[in-house]
Amino acid sequence: MADRRHSAALFRAVVGRDGNSHPGVVDELRRVILDGAVPPGTPIPVGEVAEMFGVSHIPVRESLKTLTAEGLVQHRPNAGYAVAQLTTSELAEMYLVRESLESAAMAAAVQHATDADRAHLVAVHQMLEGALKFDDAQAYHRHSRQFHLALSRPSRMLRLVHMLESAWNITEPVQLMVHVGATERTLLHDDHRVMLRAFLARDAAALLAAAAVHNQRLNTVVADLPTDTGLVIHDD
């Protein structure tokens, strides 16, 4: 029964199907997974997805292989494909990877940011403020990613930022900000305010210090994430 419910959720989430090629299928499946529309562990039945897109099994399998290589999908022998499900230690590891990559990017971004970059960061932060005000956890999660990338992309270190986005994608199905309490979300947002001020002041040392506090708080949230929700797998 659970598998059927999960499959139905996947199908309802797959919208805007435009084309019958491998790129069209992989882009749509990636969007659905990154949007958090389907939880980790959700089965992805090849035949039913092929029917939805009106394609053969071949482009669907090729798409799922691509997403497997990206860490978004996993294939289990005799069980088929499913949205990737991390263990607690794997999730913690990916947050450490994100922290390391982001710190390197932010240190350079402070120096290279243009007025347009700073204005974009302020605009994203305002969206975060709105999501916090209306207690919209999903919107806060989405804008939080945009905020962090707005702190990193001005680095002009394209390969590093690409690696950061790839690492972020792997953690995205968990939708961490959706599963923290309002009080904890407020504390995380306080960190964002300090980071914003440091970035606008072009103070790299203050930005990295604030980011370290923020990441320590995030790591605690990750460590405390319940393992009975299906979001992560408890390490044996």
Backbone as numpy.savetxt, mean C-alpha at the origin, in Angstrom:
# Nx Ny Nz CAx CAy CAz Cx Cy Cz
-17.59 -22.00 1.77 -18.42 -20.78 1.77 -17.56 -19.52 1.77
-16.48 -19.52 2.58 -15.62 -18.34 2.65 -15.00 -18.05 1.30
-14.57 -19.12 0.60 -13.95 -18.91 -0.70 -14.93 -18.27 -1.67
-16.19 -18.71 -1.65 -17.17 -18.15 -2.56 -17.43 -16.68 -2.23
-17.50 -16.34 -0.95 -17.71 -14.95 -0.58 -16.55 -14.10 -1.04
-15.34 -14.57 -0.83 -14.17 -13.82 -1.25 -14.14 -13.64 -2.75
-14.46 -14.71 -3.49 -14.47 -14.61 -4.94 -15.49 -13.58 -5.39
-16.67 -13.59 -4.78 -17.70 -12.62 -5.13 -17.21 -11.20 -4.87
-16.50 -11.01 -3.78 -15.98 -9.68 -3.46 -15.00 -9.22 -4.53
-14.17 -10.13 -4.98 -13.22 -9.81 -6.03 -13.95 -9.38 -7.29
-14.97 -10.11 -7.67 -15.68 -9.81 -8.90 -16.42 -8.48 -8.82
-16.99 -8.19 -7.66 -17.66 -6.90 -7.51 -16.67 -5.76 -7.60
-15.45 -6.00 -7.17 -14.43 -4.94 -7.16 -13.84 -4.72 -8.54
-13.87 -5.73 -9.40 -13.26 -5.60 -10.72 -14.22 -4.83 -11.62
-13.90 -3.56 -11.81 -14.73 -2.71 -12.65 -13.84 -2.01 -13.66
-14.45 -1.38 -14.63 -13.68 -0.64 -15.61 -12.82 -1.53 -16.49
-13.29 -2.73 -16.75 -12.52 -3.65 -17.57 -12.45 -3.12 -18.99
-11.25 -2.85 -19.47 -11.12 -2.20 -20.78 -10.11 -2.93 -21.63
-10.55 -3.97 -22.30 -9.64 -4.65 -23.20 -9.53 -6.12 -22.88
-8.93 -6.82 -23.78 -8.82 -8.27 -23.62 -7.38 -8.72 -23.71
-6.48 -7.84 -23.29 -5.06 -8.16 -23.36 -4.49 -8.38 -21.97
-3.28 -8.93 -21.96 -2.58 -9.12 -20.69 -2.43 -7.80 -19.92
-1.98 -6.69 -20.57 -1.85 -5.43 -19.80 -3.16 -4.97 -19.18
-4.27 -5.11 -19.91 -5.55 -4.68 -19.36 -5.95 -5.48 -18.15
-5.74 -6.79 -18.19 -6.10 -7.66 -17.07 -5.20 -7.39 -15.88
-3.90 -7.33 -16.10 -2.98 -7.17 -14.98 -3.15 -5.81 -14.30
-3.41 -4.76 -15.09 -3.60 -3.43 -14.50 -4.84 -3.40 -13.62
-5.92 -4.03 -14.08 -7.16 -4.01 -13.30 -7.04 -4.85 -12.03
-6.44 -6.02 -12.14 -6.26 -6.85 -10.95 -5.34 -6.17 -9.95
-4.29 -5.52 -10.45 -3.38 -4.81 -9.54 -4.12 -3.67 -8.83
-4.95 -2.94 -9.58 -5.70 -1.84 -8.98 -6.61 -2.34 -7.86
-7.30 -3.43 -8.11 -8.23 -3.97 -7.12 -7.49 -4.36 -5.85
-6.34 -5.00 -6.01 -5.57 -5.45 -4.84 -5.02 -4.26 -4.06
-4.46 -3.27 -4.78 -3.86 -2.13 -4.10 -4.91 -1.23 -3.46
-6.12 -1.23 -4.00 -7.19 -0.44 -3.39 -7.69 -1.06 -2.10
-7.27 -2.27 -1.80 -7.74 -2.94 -0.60 -9.15 -3.47 -0.75
-9.60 -3.61 -2.01 -10.97 -4.07 -2.25 -11.16 -5.53 -1.87
-10.08 -6.28 -1.88 -10.14 -7.70 -1.50 -9.03 -7.97 -0.48
-9.33 -8.71 0.57 -8.34 -8.92 1.63 -7.29 -9.95 1.26
-6.17 -9.96 1.97 -5.17 -11.01 1.75 -5.80 -12.39 1.90
-5.35 -13.30 1.05 -5.86 -14.67 1.09 -7.05 -14.91 0.20
-7.60 -13.84 -0.41 -8.75 -13.99 -1.29 -8.39 -14.83 -2.51
-9.11 -15.91 -2.79 -8.84 -16.73 -3.97 -9.08 -15.94 -5.27
-8.30 -16.22 -6.29 -8.47 -15.61 -7.60 -8.66 -16.73 -8.61
-9.89 -17.16 -8.85 -10.14 -18.29 -9.76 -9.87 -17.89 -11.21
-8.93 -18.54 -11.85 -8.52 -18.19 -13.20 -9.70 -18.22 -14.17
-10.48 -19.29 -14.13 -11.58 -19.44 -15.07 -12.62 -18.35 -14.95
-12.98 -18.00 -13.70 -14.02 -16.99 -13.49 -13.52 -15.60 -13.86
-12.24 -15.32 -13.59 -11.67 -14.02 -13.98 -11.62 -13.93 -15.50
-11.23 -15.01 -16.17 -11.18 -15.03 -17.63 -12.56 -14.75 -18.21
-13.58 -15.35 -17.62 -14.95 -15.14 -18.09 -15.37 -13.69 -17.92
-14.99 -13.07 -16.81 -15.36 -11.68 -16.56 -14.76 -10.75 -17.59
-13.50 -11.01 -17.94 -12.81 -10.16 -18.91 -13.12 -10.54 -20.35
-13.74 -11.70 -20.54 -14.01 -12.16 -21.89 -12.76 -12.56 -22.63
-11.82 -13.20 -21.91 -10.56 -13.62 -22.50 -10.33 -15.10 -22.21
-9.31 -15.64 -22.83 -8.92 -17.02 -22.53 -8.18 -17.05 -21.21
-7.83 -18.24 -20.76 -7.09 -18.37 -19.50 -5.67 -17.84 -19.62
-5.15 -17.76 -20.85 -3.73 -17.42 -21.03 -3.40 -16.02 -20.50
-4.09 -14.94 -20.92 -3.73 -13.62 -20.38 -3.97 -13.50 -18.88
-4.93 -14.24 -18.36 -5.17 -14.20 -16.91 -4.00 -14.84 -16.17
-3.57 -16.00 -16.64 -2.42 -16.67 -16.00 -1.17 -15.81 -16.11
-0.94 -15.19 -17.27 0.23 -14.34 -17.43 0.16 -13.13 -16.48
-1.04 -12.58 -16.32 -1.22 -11.46 -15.39 -0.93 -11.87 -13.96
-1.41 -13.05 -13.58 -1.20 -13.52 -12.22 0.27 -13.85 -11.97
0.98 -14.30 -13.00 2.42 -14.53 -12.86 3.14 -13.20 -12.64
2.72 -12.17 -13.36 3.32 -10.84 -13.18 3.10 -10.34 -11.76
1.88 -10.48 -11.27 1.55 -10.00 -9.93 2.21 -10.85 -8.85
2.44 -12.12 -9.16 3.19 -12.97 -8.22 4.62 -12.47 -8.09
5.21 -12.10 -9.23 6.58 -11.57 -9.20 6.66 -10.25 -8.44
5.56 -9.50 -8.43 5.52 -8.22 -7.70 5.23 -8.41 -6.22
4.90 -9.64 -5.82 4.60 -9.91 -4.41 3.16 -9.64 -4.02
2.29 -9.40 -4.99 0.89 -9.10 -4.68 0.00 -10.34 -4.71
0.44 -11.36 -5.41 -0.33 -12.61 -5.55 0.59 -13.76 -5.21
0.03 -14.84 -4.70 0.81 -16.05 -4.44 0.10 -17.24 -5.04
0.90 -18.21 -5.45 0.35 -19.44 -6.04 0.70 -20.60 -5.13
-0.32 -21.34 -4.74 -0.11 -22.50 -3.89 -0.45 -23.75 -4.67
0.43 -24.75 -4.67 0.15 -26.00 -5.37 -1.18 -26.59 -4.91
-1.97 -26.99 -5.87 -3.28 -27.62 -5.62 -4.31 -26.67 -5.00
-3.96 -25.39 -4.88 -4.90 -24.42 -4.30 -5.14 -23.22 -5.21
-4.30 -23.04 -6.22 -4.47 -21.94 -7.16 -3.90 -20.63 -6.67
-4.38 -19.55 -7.26 -3.87 -18.22 -6.97 -4.73 -17.53 -5.91
-4.08 -16.63 -5.14 -4.79 -15.86 -4.12 -4.03 -14.56 -3.89
-4.72 -13.57 -3.36 -4.05 -12.34 -2.95 -3.02 -12.70 -1.88
-1.80 -12.20 -2.04 -0.71 -12.58 -1.16 -1.02 -12.27 0.30
-0.63 -13.17 1.16 -0.84 -13.04 2.60 0.52 -13.16 3.28
0.95 -12.09 3.96 2.25 -12.07 4.61 2.17 -12.66 6.01
3.29 -13.19 6.48 3.38 -13.56 7.89 3.65 -12.28 8.68
3.49 -12.36 10.00 3.73 -11.18 10.83 5.17 -10.68 10.69
6.12 -11.59 10.61 7.52 -11.17 10.48 7.80 -10.60 9.09
7.15 -11.13 8.06 7.33 -10.59 6.71 6.78 -9.18 6.61
5.62 -8.94 7.23 5.04 -7.61 7.21 5.95 -6.62 7.93
6.46 -7.02 9.09 7.37 -6.16 9.84 8.63 -5.87 9.03
9.12 -6.88 8.34 10.32 -6.71 7.50 10.07 -5.70 6.39
8.91 -5.77 5.74 8.62 -4.86 4.64 8.48 -3.43 5.14
7.99 -3.25 6.35 7.92 -1.89 6.89 9.32 -1.34 7.17
10.24 -2.21 7.56 11.63 -1.77 7.75 12.27 -1.41 6.41
11.95 -2.18 5.38 12.44 -1.87 4.03 11.92 -0.51 3.58
10.62 -0.30 3.78 10.02 0.99 3.43 10.72 2.14 4.16
10.97 1.94 5.45 11.60 2.99 6.25 12.98 3.35 5.72
13.77 2.34 5.39 15.13 2.59 4.91 15.12 3.33 3.57
14.28 2.87 2.65 14.22 3.50 1.34 13.67 4.92 1.43
12.64 5.10 2.24 12.04 6.42 2.36 13.00 7.41 3.00
13.74 6.99 3.99 14.68 7.89 4.66 15.73 8.40 3.68
16.25 7.50 2.84 17.24 7.90 1.84 16.65 8.88 0.85
15.41 8.63 0.43 14.78 9.51 -0.55 14.46 10.87 0.05
13.94 10.90 1.28 13.55 12.17 1.89 14.73 13.10 2.11
15.86 12.52 2.48 17.04 13.36 2.74 17.43 14.15 1.49
17.27 13.51 0.32 17.56 14.20 -0.94 16.40 15.08 -1.37
15.18 14.65 -1.08 14.00 15.38 -1.53 13.93 16.78 -0.92
14.33 16.91 0.33 14.30 18.21 0.98 15.13 19.22 0.19
16.25 18.77 -0.34 17.16 19.67 -1.05 16.70 19.97 -2.47
16.01 19.03 -3.10 15.66 19.17 -4.51 14.22 19.62 -4.74
13.40 19.68 -3.70 11.99 19.99 -3.86 11.79 21.40 -4.43
10.84 21.51 -5.34 10.48 22.80 -5.92 9.28 23.37 -5.16
8.93 24.61 -5.49 7.73 25.20 -4.88 6.49 24.35 -5.20
6.46 23.80 -6.41 5.32 22.96 -6.81 5.27 21.68 -5.97
6.44 21.11 -5.69 6.50 19.90 -4.86 5.98 20.20 -3.46
6.38 21.34 -2.91 5.95 21.69 -1.55 4.45 21.99 -1.52
3.96 22.63 -2.57 2.53 22.91 -2.63 1.72 21.62 -2.72
2.23 20.66 -3.48 1.54 19.37 -3.60 1.51 18.66 -2.25
2.62 18.71 -1.51 2.66 18.07 -0.20 1.64 18.70 0.74
1.54 20.03 0.72 0.57 20.72 1.57 -0.85 20.31 1.19
-1.13 20.17 -0.11 -2.46 19.79 -0.56 -2.82 18.38 -0.11
-1.86 17.46 -0.19 -2.11 16.10 0.25 -2.34 16.08 1.76
-1.57 16.87 2.49 -1.74 16.91 3.93 -3.13 17.44 4.29
-3.64 18.39 3.53 -4.98 18.89 3.77 -6.03 17.79 3.57
-5.79 16.91 2.59 -6.71 15.78 2.40 -6.64 14.82 3.59
-5.44 14.65 4.14 -5.29 13.85 5.35 -6.08 14.45 6.51
-6.00 15.77 6.63 -6.74 16.46 7.70 -8.24 16.20 7.56
-8.72 16.26 6.33 -10.14 16.03 6.09 -10.55 14.61 6.43
-9.72 13.63 6.04 -10.03 12.24 6.34 -10.04 11.99 7.85
-9.10 12.63 8.56 -9.05 12.48 10.01 -10.28 13.12 10.66
-10.66 14.29 10.17 -11.80 15.01 10.73 -13.08 14.18 10.61
-13.27 13.54 9.49 -14.50 12.78 9.25 -14.34 11.29 9.59
-13.23 10.95 10.23 -12.98 9.58 10.67 -13.15 8.58 9.52
-12.60 8.96 8.36 -12.65 8.10 7.18 -11.33 7.34 7.10
-11.31 6.14 7.67 -10.06 5.39 7.79 -9.51 4.99 6.42
-10.37 4.61 5.50 -9.90 4.20 4.18 -9.28 5.37 3.43
-9.93 6.53 3.49 -9.37 7.71 2.84 -8.06 8.11 3.51
-8.00 7.99 4.83 -6.75 8.34 5.52 -5.62 7.42 5.08
-5.92 6.14 4.95 -4.90 5.21 4.50 -4.40 5.59 3.10
-5.34 5.88 2.21 -4.98 6.21 0.83 -4.15 7.49 0.76
-4.57 8.52 1.50 -3.85 9.79 1.45 -2.52 9.71 2.20
-2.42 8.81 3.17 -1.15 8.64 3.88 -0.06 8.18 2.92
-0.42 7.24 2.05 0.56 6.80 1.05 0.95 7.97 0.15
-0.03 8.75 -0.30 0.27 9.89 -1.15 1.18 10.89 -0.45
0.94 11.08 0.84 1.76 12.01 1.62 3.21 11.55 1.67
3.41 10.28 1.99 4.77 9.77 2.10 5.50 9.80 0.76
4.80 9.51 -0.31 5.42 9.55 -1.63 5.71 11.00 -2.03
4.86 11.93 -1.59 5.12 13.33 -1.88 6.37 13.83 -1.14
6.71 13.17 -0.04 7.95 13.50 0.68 9.18 12.90 -0.01
8.97 11.88 -0.84 10.07 11.11 -1.40 10.36 11.40 -2.87
9.31 11.62 -3.66 9.49 11.77 -5.10 10.35 12.96 -5.51
10.32 14.08 -4.76 11.19 15.19 -5.15 12.68 14.86 -5.07
13.03 13.72 -4.52 14.45 13.33 -4.46 15.05 13.21 -5.85
14.20 12.98 -6.85 14.62 12.75 -8.23 15.44 11.46 -8.36
15.40 10.63 -7.33 16.08 9.32 -7.36 15.06 8.29 -7.83
14.89 8.21 -9.14 13.76 7.49 -9.71 13.79 6.00 -9.37
14.95 5.39 -9.43 15.02 3.96 -9.14 14.73 3.68 -7.68
15.24 4.52 -6.80 14.99 4.32 -5.38 13.50 4.49 -5.07
12.88 5.51 -5.66 11.45 5.74 -5.41 10.63 4.59 -5.98
11.06 4.06 -7.12 10.36 2.89 -7.68 10.44 1.70 -6.73
11.60 1.50 -6.14 11.75 0.41 -5.16 10.87 0.66 -3.94
10.77 1.93 -3.51 9.92 2.27 -2.37 8.46 1.97 -2.70
8.01 2.36 -3.88 6.62 2.11 -4.26 6.34 0.61 -4.35
7.31 -0.15 -4.85 7.13 -1.61 -4.95 7.02 -2.23 -3.55
7.86 -1.77 -2.62 7.79 -2.28 -1.25 6.46 -1.89 -0.61
6.01 -0.65 -0.89 4.74 -0.19 -0.33 3.59 -1.05 -0.87
3.66 -1.39 -2.16 2.60 -2.21 -2.75 2.44 -3.54 -2.03
3.54 -4.13 -1.64 3.48 -5.45 -0.99 2.72 -5.38 0.34
2.83 -4.26 1.03 2.12 -4.12 2.31 0.70 -3.60 2.13
0.37 -3.12 0.95 -0.89 -2.40 0.75 -2.15 -3.23 1.00
-2.20 -4.53 0.63 -3.44 -5.29 0.88 -3.85 -5.33 2.36
-2.91 -5.15 3.27 -3.24 -5.17 4.70 -4.03 -3.94 5.11
-3.83 -2.80 4.40 -4.55 -1.56 4.70 -4.42 -1.18 6.17
-3.19 -0.99 6.62 -2.90 -0.83 8.04 -3.69 0.30 8.71
-3.78 1.46 8.03 -4.45 2.59 8.66 -5.94 2.34 8.91
-6.50 1.39 8.16 -7.92 1.06 8.35 -8.12 0.28 9.64
-7.06 -0.39 10.09 -7.18 -1.31 11.22 -6.56 -0.79 12.51
-6.27 0.50 12.55 -5.81 1.10 13.80 -6.94 1.95 14.37
-6.91 2.15 15.67 -7.94 2.95 16.32 -7.80 4.43 16.02
-8.85 5.17 16.26 -8.86 6.60 15.98 -7.78 7.34 16.78
-7.55 6.91 18.02 -6.53 7.56 18.85 -5.14 7.37 18.26
-4.84 6.14 17.87 -3.54 5.85 17.28 -3.38 6.58 15.94
-4.45 6.66 15.17 -4.39 7.37 13.90 -4.10 8.85 14.11
-4.66 9.41 15.17 -4.40 10.81 15.49 -2.94 11.04 15.84
-2.36 10.11 16.60 -0.94 10.23 16.95 -0.05 10.13 15.71
-0.40 9.22 14.80 0.35 9.09 13.55 0.23 10.38 12.73
-0.95 10.99 12.79 -1.14 12.23 12.03 -0.35 13.38 12.66
-0.23 13.38 13.97 0.62 14.38 14.61 2.04 14.29 14.07
2.51 13.07 13.87 3.84 12.87 13.27 3.88 13.48 11.87
2.81 13.29 11.11 2.76 13.85 9.75 2.89 15.38 9.79
2.25 16.01 10.76 2.33 17.47 10.86 3.77 17.92 11.10
4.46 17.21 11.98 5.86 17.55 12.28 6.72 17.34 11.03
6.48 16.25 10.33 7.23 15.98 9.10 6.98 17.05 8.05
5.73 17.48 7.92 5.40 18.52 6.96 6.15 19.81 7.28
6.12 20.23 8.56 6.80 21.47 8.94 8.30 21.39 8.63
8.90 20.25 8.92 10.34 20.10 8.68 10.65 20.16 7.19
9.80 19.52 6.39 10.03 19.52 4.94 9.92 20.94 4.38
8.89 21.66 4.79 8.70 23.02 4.29 9.83 23.95 4.75
10.41 23.64 5.92 11.52 24.44 6.43 12.86 24.02 5.83
12.83 23.00 4.98 14.04 22.47 4.34 15.05 21.96 5.37
14.51 21.41 6.46 15.34 20.91 7.56 15.39 19.38 7.49
16.39 18.86 6.79 16.49 17.41 6.58 16.67 16.66 7.89
17.48 17.19 8.79 17.73 16.51 10.06 16.43 16.39 10.86
15.65 17.46 10.93 14.39 17.43 11.67 13.39 16.48 11.00
13.39 16.47 9.67 12.48 15.58 8.94 12.81 14.12 9.23
14.08 13.77 9.19 14.47 12.38 9.43 14.21 11.98 10.88
14.40 12.92 11.81 14.13 12.62 13.22 12.63 12.38 13.43
11.79 13.20 12.80 10.34 13.03 12.92 9.90 11.73 12.25
10.52 11.41 11.12 10.18 10.17 10.41 10.56 8.95 11.24
11.68 9.04 11.98 12.10 7.93 12.83 11.07 7.67 13.93
10.56 8.75 14.53 9.52 8.61 15.56 8.27 8.00 14.94
7.90 8.47 13.77 6.71 7.98 13.07 6.86 6.49 12.75
8.01 6.11 12.24 8.22 4.71 11.87 8.25 3.79 13.09
8.78 4.28 14.19 8.76 3.49 15.42 7.32 3.24 15.86
6.49 4.26 15.72 5.08 4.11 16.06 4.39 3.12 15.11
4.71 3.23 13.83 4.15 2.31 12.83 4.57 0.87 13.11
5.83 0.68 13.47 6.32 -0.67 13.75 5.59 -1.29 14.94
5.25 -0.46 15.92 4.49 -0.95 17.06 3.08 -1.37 16.63
2.47 -0.57 15.76 1.14 -0.91 15.25 1.18 -2.23 14.48
2.21 -2.39 13.66 2.36 -3.63 12.89 2.51 -4.82 13.83
3.33 -4.67 14.87 3.56 -5.76 15.82 2.30 -6.14 16.58
1.42 -5.15 16.78 0.19 -5.39 17.56 -1.00 -5.78 16.69
-0.80 -5.89 15.39 -1.91 -6.23 14.49 -2.43 -7.62 14.82
-3.73 -7.77 15.07 -4.27 -9.09 15.43 -4.03 -10.11 14.32
-3.74 -11.32 14.72 -3.46 -12.38 13.74 -4.68 -13.26 13.50
-5.81 -12.92 14.12 -7.01 -13.74 13.92 -7.97 -13.11 12.91
-7.50 -12.07 12.20 -8.35 -11.39 11.23 -8.15 -11.92 9.81
-7.10 -12.70 9.61 -6.78 -13.18 8.26 -5.92 -12.23 7.48
-5.64 -11.03 8.04 -4.80 -10.07 7.33 -3.37 -10.54 7.22
-2.87 -11.17 8.27 -1.52 -11.72 8.28 -1.58 -13.13 8.84
-0.50 -13.86 8.62 -0.39 -15.22 9.12 0.56 -15.23 10.30
0.17 -15.84 11.37 1.03 -15.92 12.55 2.23 -16.79 12.24
3.43 -16.31 12.58 4.64 -17.09 12.36 4.63 -18.36 13.22
5.04 -19.46 12.63 5.12 -20.71 13.39 6.28 -20.68 14.36
